[in-house]
C-alpha positions as a printed Julia matrix, in Angstrom:
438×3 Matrix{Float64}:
   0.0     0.0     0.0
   1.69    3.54   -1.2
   0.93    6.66    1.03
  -1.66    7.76   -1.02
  -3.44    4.57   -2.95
  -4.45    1.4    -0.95
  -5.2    -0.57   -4.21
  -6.29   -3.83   -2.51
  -7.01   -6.96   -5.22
  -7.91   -9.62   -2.76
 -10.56   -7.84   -0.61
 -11.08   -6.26   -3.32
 -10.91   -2.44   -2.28
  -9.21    1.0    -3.45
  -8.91    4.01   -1.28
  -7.57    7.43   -1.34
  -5.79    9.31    1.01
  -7.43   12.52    1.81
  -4.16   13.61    2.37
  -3.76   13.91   -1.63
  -6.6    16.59   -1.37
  -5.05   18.99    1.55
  -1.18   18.78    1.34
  -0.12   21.53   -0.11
   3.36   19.58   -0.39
   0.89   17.24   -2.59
  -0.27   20.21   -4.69
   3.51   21.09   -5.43
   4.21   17.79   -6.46
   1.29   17.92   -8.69
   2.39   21.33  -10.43
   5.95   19.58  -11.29
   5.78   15.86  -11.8
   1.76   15.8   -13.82
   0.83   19.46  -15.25
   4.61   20.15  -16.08
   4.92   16.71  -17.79
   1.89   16.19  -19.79
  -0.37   17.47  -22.69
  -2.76   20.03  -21.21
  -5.78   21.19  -23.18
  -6.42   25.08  -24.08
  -8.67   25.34  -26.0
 -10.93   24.11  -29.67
  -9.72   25.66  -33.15
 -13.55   27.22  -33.65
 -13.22   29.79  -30.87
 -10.77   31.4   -33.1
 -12.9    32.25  -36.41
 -10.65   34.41  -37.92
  -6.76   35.27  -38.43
  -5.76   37.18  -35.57
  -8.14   36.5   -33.24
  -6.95   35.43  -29.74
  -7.95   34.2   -26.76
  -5.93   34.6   -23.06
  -6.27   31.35  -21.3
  -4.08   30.09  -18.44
  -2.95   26.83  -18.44
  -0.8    24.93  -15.33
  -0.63   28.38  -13.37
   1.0    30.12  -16.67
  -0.63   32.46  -18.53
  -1.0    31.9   -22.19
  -2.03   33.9   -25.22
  -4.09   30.94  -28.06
  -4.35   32.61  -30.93
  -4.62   32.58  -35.09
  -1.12   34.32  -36.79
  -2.22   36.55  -39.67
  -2.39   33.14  -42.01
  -4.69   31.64  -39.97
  -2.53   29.27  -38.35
  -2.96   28.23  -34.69
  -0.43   30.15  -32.09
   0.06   29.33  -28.95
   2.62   31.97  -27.06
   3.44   32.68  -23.03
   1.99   35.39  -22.12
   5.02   37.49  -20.97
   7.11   40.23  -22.55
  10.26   39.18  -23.5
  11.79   42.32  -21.97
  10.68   42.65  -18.54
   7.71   39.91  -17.88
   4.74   42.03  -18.47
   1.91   40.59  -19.23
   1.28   41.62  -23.09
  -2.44   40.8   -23.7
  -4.4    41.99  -20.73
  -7.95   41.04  -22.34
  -9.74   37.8   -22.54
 -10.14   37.81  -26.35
 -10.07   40.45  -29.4
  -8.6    40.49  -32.75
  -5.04   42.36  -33.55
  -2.31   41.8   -35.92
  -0.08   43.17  -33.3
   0.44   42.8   -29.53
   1.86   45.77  -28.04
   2.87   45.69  -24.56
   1.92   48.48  -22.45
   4.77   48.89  -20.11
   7.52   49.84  -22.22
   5.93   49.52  -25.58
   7.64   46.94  -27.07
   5.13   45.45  -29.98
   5.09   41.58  -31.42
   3.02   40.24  -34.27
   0.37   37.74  -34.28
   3.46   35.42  -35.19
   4.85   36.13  -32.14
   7.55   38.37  -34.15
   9.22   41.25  -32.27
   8.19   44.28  -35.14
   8.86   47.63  -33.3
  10.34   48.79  -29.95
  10.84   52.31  -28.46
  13.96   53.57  -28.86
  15.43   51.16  -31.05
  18.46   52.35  -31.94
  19.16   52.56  -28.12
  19.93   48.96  -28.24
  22.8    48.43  -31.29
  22.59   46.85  -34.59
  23.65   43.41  -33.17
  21.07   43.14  -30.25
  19.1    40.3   -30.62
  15.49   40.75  -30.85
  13.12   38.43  -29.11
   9.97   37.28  -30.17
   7.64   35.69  -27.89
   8.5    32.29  -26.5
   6.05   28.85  -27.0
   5.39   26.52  -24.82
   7.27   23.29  -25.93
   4.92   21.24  -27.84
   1.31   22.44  -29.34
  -0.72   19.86  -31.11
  -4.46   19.62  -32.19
  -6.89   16.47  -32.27
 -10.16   16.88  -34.05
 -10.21   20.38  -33.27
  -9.1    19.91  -29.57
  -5.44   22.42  -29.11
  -3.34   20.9   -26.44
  -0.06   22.27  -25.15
   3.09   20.35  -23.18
   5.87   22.7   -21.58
   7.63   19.31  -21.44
   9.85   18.89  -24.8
  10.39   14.99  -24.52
   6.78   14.26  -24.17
   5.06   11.78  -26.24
   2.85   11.99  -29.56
  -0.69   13.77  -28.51
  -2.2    10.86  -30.49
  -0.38    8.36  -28.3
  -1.13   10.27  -25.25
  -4.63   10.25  -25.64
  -4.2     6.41  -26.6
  -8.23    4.57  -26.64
  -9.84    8.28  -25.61
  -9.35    9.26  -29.38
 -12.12    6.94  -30.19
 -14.5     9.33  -28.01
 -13.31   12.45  -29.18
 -14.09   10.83  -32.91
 -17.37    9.92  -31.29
 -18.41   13.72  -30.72
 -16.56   15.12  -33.77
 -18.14   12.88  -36.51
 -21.63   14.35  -35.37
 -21.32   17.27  -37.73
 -20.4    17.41  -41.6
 -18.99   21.22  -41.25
 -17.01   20.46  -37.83
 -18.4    20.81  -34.33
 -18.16   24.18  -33.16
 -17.73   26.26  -29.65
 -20.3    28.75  -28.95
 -19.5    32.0   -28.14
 -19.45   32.66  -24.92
 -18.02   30.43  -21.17
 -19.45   29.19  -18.15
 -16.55   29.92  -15.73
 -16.89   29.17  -11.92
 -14.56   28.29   -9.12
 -15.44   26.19   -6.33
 -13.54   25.69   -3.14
 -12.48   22.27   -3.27
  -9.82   20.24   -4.75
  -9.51   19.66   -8.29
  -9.46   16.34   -7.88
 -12.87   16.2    -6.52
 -14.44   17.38   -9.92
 -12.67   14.99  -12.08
 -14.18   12.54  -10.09
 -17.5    14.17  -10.25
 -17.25   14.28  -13.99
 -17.05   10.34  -14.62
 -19.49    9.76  -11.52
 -22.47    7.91  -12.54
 -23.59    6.61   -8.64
 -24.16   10.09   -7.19
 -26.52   11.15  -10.26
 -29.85   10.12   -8.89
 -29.52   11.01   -5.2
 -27.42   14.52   -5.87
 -29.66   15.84   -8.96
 -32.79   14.55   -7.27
 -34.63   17.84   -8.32
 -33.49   17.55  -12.04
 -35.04   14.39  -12.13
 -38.1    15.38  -10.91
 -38.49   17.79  -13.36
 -38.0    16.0   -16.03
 -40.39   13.53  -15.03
 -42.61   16.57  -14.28
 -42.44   17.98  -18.09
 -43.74   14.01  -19.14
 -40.59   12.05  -19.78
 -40.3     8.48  -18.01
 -37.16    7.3   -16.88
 -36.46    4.49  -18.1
 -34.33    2.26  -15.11
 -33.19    0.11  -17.89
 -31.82    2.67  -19.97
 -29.96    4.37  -17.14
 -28.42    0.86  -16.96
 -26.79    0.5   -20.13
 -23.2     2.02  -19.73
 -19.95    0.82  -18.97
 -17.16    2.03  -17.47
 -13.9     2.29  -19.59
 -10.36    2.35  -19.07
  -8.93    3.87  -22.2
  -5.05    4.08  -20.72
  -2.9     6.95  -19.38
  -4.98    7.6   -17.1
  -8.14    8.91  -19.68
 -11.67    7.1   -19.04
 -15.12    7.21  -19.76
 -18.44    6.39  -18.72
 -20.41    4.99  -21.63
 -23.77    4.88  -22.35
 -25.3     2.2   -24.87
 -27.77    3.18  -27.9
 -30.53    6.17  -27.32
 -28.9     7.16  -24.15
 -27.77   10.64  -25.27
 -31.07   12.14  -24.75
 -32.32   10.54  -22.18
 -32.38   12.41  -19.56
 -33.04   15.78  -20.56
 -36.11   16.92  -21.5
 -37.64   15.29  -24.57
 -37.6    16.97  -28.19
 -40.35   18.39  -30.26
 -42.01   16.55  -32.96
 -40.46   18.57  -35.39
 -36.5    18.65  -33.33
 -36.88   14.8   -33.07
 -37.37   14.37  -36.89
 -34.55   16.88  -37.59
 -32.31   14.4   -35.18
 -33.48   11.16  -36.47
 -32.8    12.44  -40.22
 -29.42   13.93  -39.31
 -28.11   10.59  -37.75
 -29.65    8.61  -40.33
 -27.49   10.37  -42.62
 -24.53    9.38  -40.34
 -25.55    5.86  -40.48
 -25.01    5.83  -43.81
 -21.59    7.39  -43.83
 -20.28    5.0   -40.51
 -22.16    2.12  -40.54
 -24.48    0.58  -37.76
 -21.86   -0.05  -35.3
 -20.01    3.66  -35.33
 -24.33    4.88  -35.23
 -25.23    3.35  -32.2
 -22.52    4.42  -30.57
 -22.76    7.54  -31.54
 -26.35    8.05  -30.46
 -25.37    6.93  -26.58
 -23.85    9.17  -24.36
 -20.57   10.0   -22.87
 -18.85   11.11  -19.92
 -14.68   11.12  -21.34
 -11.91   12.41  -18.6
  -8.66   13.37  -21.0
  -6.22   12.86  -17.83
  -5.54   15.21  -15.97
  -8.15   17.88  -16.23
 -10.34   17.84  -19.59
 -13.31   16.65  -19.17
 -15.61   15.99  -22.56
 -19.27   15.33  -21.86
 -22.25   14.68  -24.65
 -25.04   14.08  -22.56
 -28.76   15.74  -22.09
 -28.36   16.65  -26.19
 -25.22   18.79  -25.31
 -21.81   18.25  -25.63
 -19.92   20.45  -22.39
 -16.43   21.13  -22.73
 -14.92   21.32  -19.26
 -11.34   22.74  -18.28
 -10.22   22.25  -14.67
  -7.52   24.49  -13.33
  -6.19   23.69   -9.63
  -5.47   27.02   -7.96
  -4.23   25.7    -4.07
  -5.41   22.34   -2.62
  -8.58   23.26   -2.01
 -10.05   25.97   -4.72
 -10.3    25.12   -8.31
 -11.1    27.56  -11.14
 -13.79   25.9   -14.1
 -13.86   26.98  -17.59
 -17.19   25.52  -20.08
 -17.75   25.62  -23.15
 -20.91   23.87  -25.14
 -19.92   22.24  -28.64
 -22.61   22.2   -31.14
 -23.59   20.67  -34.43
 -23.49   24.53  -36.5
 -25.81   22.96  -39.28
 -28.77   22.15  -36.96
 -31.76   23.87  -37.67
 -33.04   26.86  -35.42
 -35.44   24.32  -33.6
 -33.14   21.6   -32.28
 -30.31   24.15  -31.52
 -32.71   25.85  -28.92
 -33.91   22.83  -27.9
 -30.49   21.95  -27.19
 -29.28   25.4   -25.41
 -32.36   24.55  -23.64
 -31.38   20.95  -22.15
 -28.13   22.39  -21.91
 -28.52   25.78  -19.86
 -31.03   23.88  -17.4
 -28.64   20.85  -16.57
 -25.32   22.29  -16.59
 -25.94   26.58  -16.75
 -24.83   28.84  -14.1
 -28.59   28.36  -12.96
 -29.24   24.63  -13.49
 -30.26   21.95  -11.76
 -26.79   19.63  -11.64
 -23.85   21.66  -11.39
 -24.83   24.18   -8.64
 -25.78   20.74   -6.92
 -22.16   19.41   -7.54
 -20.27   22.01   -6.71
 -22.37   21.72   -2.89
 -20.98   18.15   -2.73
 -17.9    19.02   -3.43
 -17.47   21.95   -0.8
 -19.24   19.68    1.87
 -15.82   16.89    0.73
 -13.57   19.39    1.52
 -14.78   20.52    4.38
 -15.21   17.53    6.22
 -11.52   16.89    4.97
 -10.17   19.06    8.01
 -11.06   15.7    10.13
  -8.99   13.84    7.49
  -6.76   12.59   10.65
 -10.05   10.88   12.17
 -11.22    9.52    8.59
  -8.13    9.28    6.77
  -9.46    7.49    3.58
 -11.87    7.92    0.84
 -13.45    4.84   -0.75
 -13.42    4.35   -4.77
 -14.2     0.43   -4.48
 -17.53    0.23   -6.45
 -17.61   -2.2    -9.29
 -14.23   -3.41   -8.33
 -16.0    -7.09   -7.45
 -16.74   -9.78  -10.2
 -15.62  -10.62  -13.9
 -17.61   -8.69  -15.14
 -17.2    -5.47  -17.1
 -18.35   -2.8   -14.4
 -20.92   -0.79  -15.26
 -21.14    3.55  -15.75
 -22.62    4.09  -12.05
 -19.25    1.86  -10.58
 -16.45    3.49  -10.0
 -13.69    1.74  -12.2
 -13.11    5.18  -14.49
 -12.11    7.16  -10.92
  -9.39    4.13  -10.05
  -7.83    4.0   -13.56
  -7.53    7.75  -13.41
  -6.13    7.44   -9.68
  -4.06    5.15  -10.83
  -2.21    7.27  -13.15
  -1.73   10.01  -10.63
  -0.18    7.45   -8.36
   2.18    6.52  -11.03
   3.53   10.15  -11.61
   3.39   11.37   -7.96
   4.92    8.8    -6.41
   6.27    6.42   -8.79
   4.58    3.27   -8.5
   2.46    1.7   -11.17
  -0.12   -0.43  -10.01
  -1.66   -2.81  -13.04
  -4.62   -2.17  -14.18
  -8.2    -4.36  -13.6
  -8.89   -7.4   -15.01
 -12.73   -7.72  -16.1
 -14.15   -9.42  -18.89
 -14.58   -7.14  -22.0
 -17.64   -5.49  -22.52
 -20.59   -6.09  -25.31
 -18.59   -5.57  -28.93
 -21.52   -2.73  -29.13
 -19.31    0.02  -26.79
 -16.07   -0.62  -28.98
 -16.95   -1.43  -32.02
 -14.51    0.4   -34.47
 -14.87    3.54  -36.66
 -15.54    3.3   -40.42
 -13.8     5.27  -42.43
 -16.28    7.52  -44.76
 -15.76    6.45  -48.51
 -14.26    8.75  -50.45
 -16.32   10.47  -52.75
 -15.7     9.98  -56.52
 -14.0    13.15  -58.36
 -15.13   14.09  -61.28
């Protein structure tokens, strides 16, 4: 048993350390040996529409400007003047061709170019002049921009090893390209970060924490079907990435339910997609998913939504939340406010589940000041039997525990052996036919 992870096979049980939520030596540890190390998301290639847009983000405690260059191509630079640290884009977003910093002036392009700079001659003709500096690695995946300060760190496609197959699942549901509203959800919430990536893949706390949600639903006419609710598994799609998910017709289920007309539009849409991908890639497709991209993305297309969630740990026990909603941008008028609709009333500012989850997770960390008295936390659910456990056990929190266990302290515990699960939650992606040229 490690300080942090009692991973016990023959009982079987896994607990946490609530240490791992409170330390701040833990935190520290955290900030050097995971979010120093690996591929970090930043952002998706639609919130920038046009060359020199930009967005500031920050990304493991550094601030970051993500941006299009004046060709359109993706940027990502540190957010600090090369003279004297300043922080050269002071707004969230805009549009510019150049970045001028307001201290002493000095101005870069959108390619991170030094062009101009008070006093020039001040400095000699051989001065070098400094453009802005990149984090080491920047990569994209189906639209998704990650960034590693680490220079020896793997492929993006082989870090996100089997979680590319969910990310296909979300991005094959438009023609054009799935696209980021305009607009965030942003919220912090005094816990640790931890706690939320939990949350994110937790399908046992759904019925007794968004008891209200339910109620409404069933309220506006909608059964809930217990069987339904049933079909998911939990996955274990290496590196630490996981997912919750959910079999055929479970990506609507448990929002409110469509129009006539918004469920035609859907049915026709997917159809459409059935005959591009086949049966197999379909039905998967039309289920849901709750994907954790290790350590702090979080991809969800459930309620007909798709939330994009970015988790930024702050101290042990505050976190900082960034959302986004990815849409479909060829749905009609209809289903897309049907959608913003399910959307804004499960996961808004003013909805009905994450106002409730952010309570749980403030009650966790409270209690956590007795974590001498109750020193562990139990993640055990579904850990029993041969078979493959399902999405309300907790086998997506322990494969994602287990990575952190790996890089904070160094030991790698193997994984779980279960049977596999129906051929139906894995089956393969087609790839589309090409199209004939003429």
């Amino acid at each position: 048993m490690s300080q942090f992870i009692d991973d016990d096979r023959e009982m079987p049980r896994f607990r946490v350390n609530r240490q791992a939520m409170v330390d701040p030596e833990v935190f520290a540890k955290e900030r050097d040996q995971i979010f120093n190390q690996v591929w970090l998301y930043i952002g998706h290639e639609t919130e920038l529409k046009k060359p020199n847009d930009f967005k500031t983000r920050n990304v493991a405690g550094r601030p970051l400007i993500f941006g299009r260059d004046s060709k359109g191509k993706i940027q990502v630079w540190i957010n600090s003047c090369p003279h004297r640290g300043a922080m050269i884009c002071r707004e969230p977003e805009g549009n510019a061709r150049f970045m001028t910093c307001f201290y002493h002036g000095w101005s870069f392009s959108s390619g991170g170019e030094l062009v101009s700079m008070p006093g020039d001659t001040s400095y000699g003709p051989d001065f070098e002049r400094p453009g802005l500096v990149a984090p080491a690695k920047v990569d994209s995946y189906r639209g998704f921009v990650f960034v590693s300060f680490n220079p020896d760190v793997e492929p993006l496609v082989e870090y996100l090893a089997g979680a590319t197959d969910f990310i296909d699942l979300v991005a094959d549901q438009s023609e054009e390209g799935m696209r980021v509203l305009e607009g965030t959800h942003e919220y912090s919430v005094k816990a640790n970060w931890k706690l939320l990536v939990e949350n994110s893949v937790d399908g046992y706390h759904a019925v007794s924490t968004h008891q209200r949600y339910f109620e409404m639903v069933m309220a506006s006419g909608v059964e809930i079907d217990s069987a339904k609710l049933g079909q998911s598994v939990g996955l274990d799609l290496g590196n630490g990435h996981a997912v919750i998910a959910g079999g055929p017709a479970t990506g609507g289920l448990f929002g409110r339910p469509l129009s006539k007309e918004g469920t035609a539009e859907r049915d026709s849409r997917f159809e459409e997609f059935r005959a591009k991908y086949g049966d197999e890639w379909l039905d998967r497709m039309s289920g849901s998913r709750n994907l954790v991209i290790f350590p702090n993305l979080v991809i969800i297309d459930l309620v007909m939504g798709v939330v994009v969630r970015k988790i930024d740990p702050l101290a042990p026990d505050y976190m900082e939340v960034s959302a986004w909603e990815l849409i479909p941008p060829e749905e009609g008028d209809e289903l897309k406010r049907q959608r913003l609709d399910n959307f804004l009333t499960f996961w808004g500012p003013g909805g009905l589940a994450s106002p409730d989850d952010v309570e749980a997770l403030e009650t966790c960390q409270r209690s956590f000041a007795s974590s001498k008295e109750l020193p562990w936390s139990d993640v055990s659910r579904g850990m029993a039997g041969e078979d493959q456990p399902v999405g309300s056990d907790e086998l997506q929190m322990r494969a994602w525990w287990r990575r952190w266990n790996a890089l904070i302290t160094g030991e790698v515990l193997p994984g779980e052996q279960h049977n596999p699960p129906p051929a139906s939650y894995t089956a393969p992606r087609r790839v589309p036919e090409q199209q004939p040229t003429t």
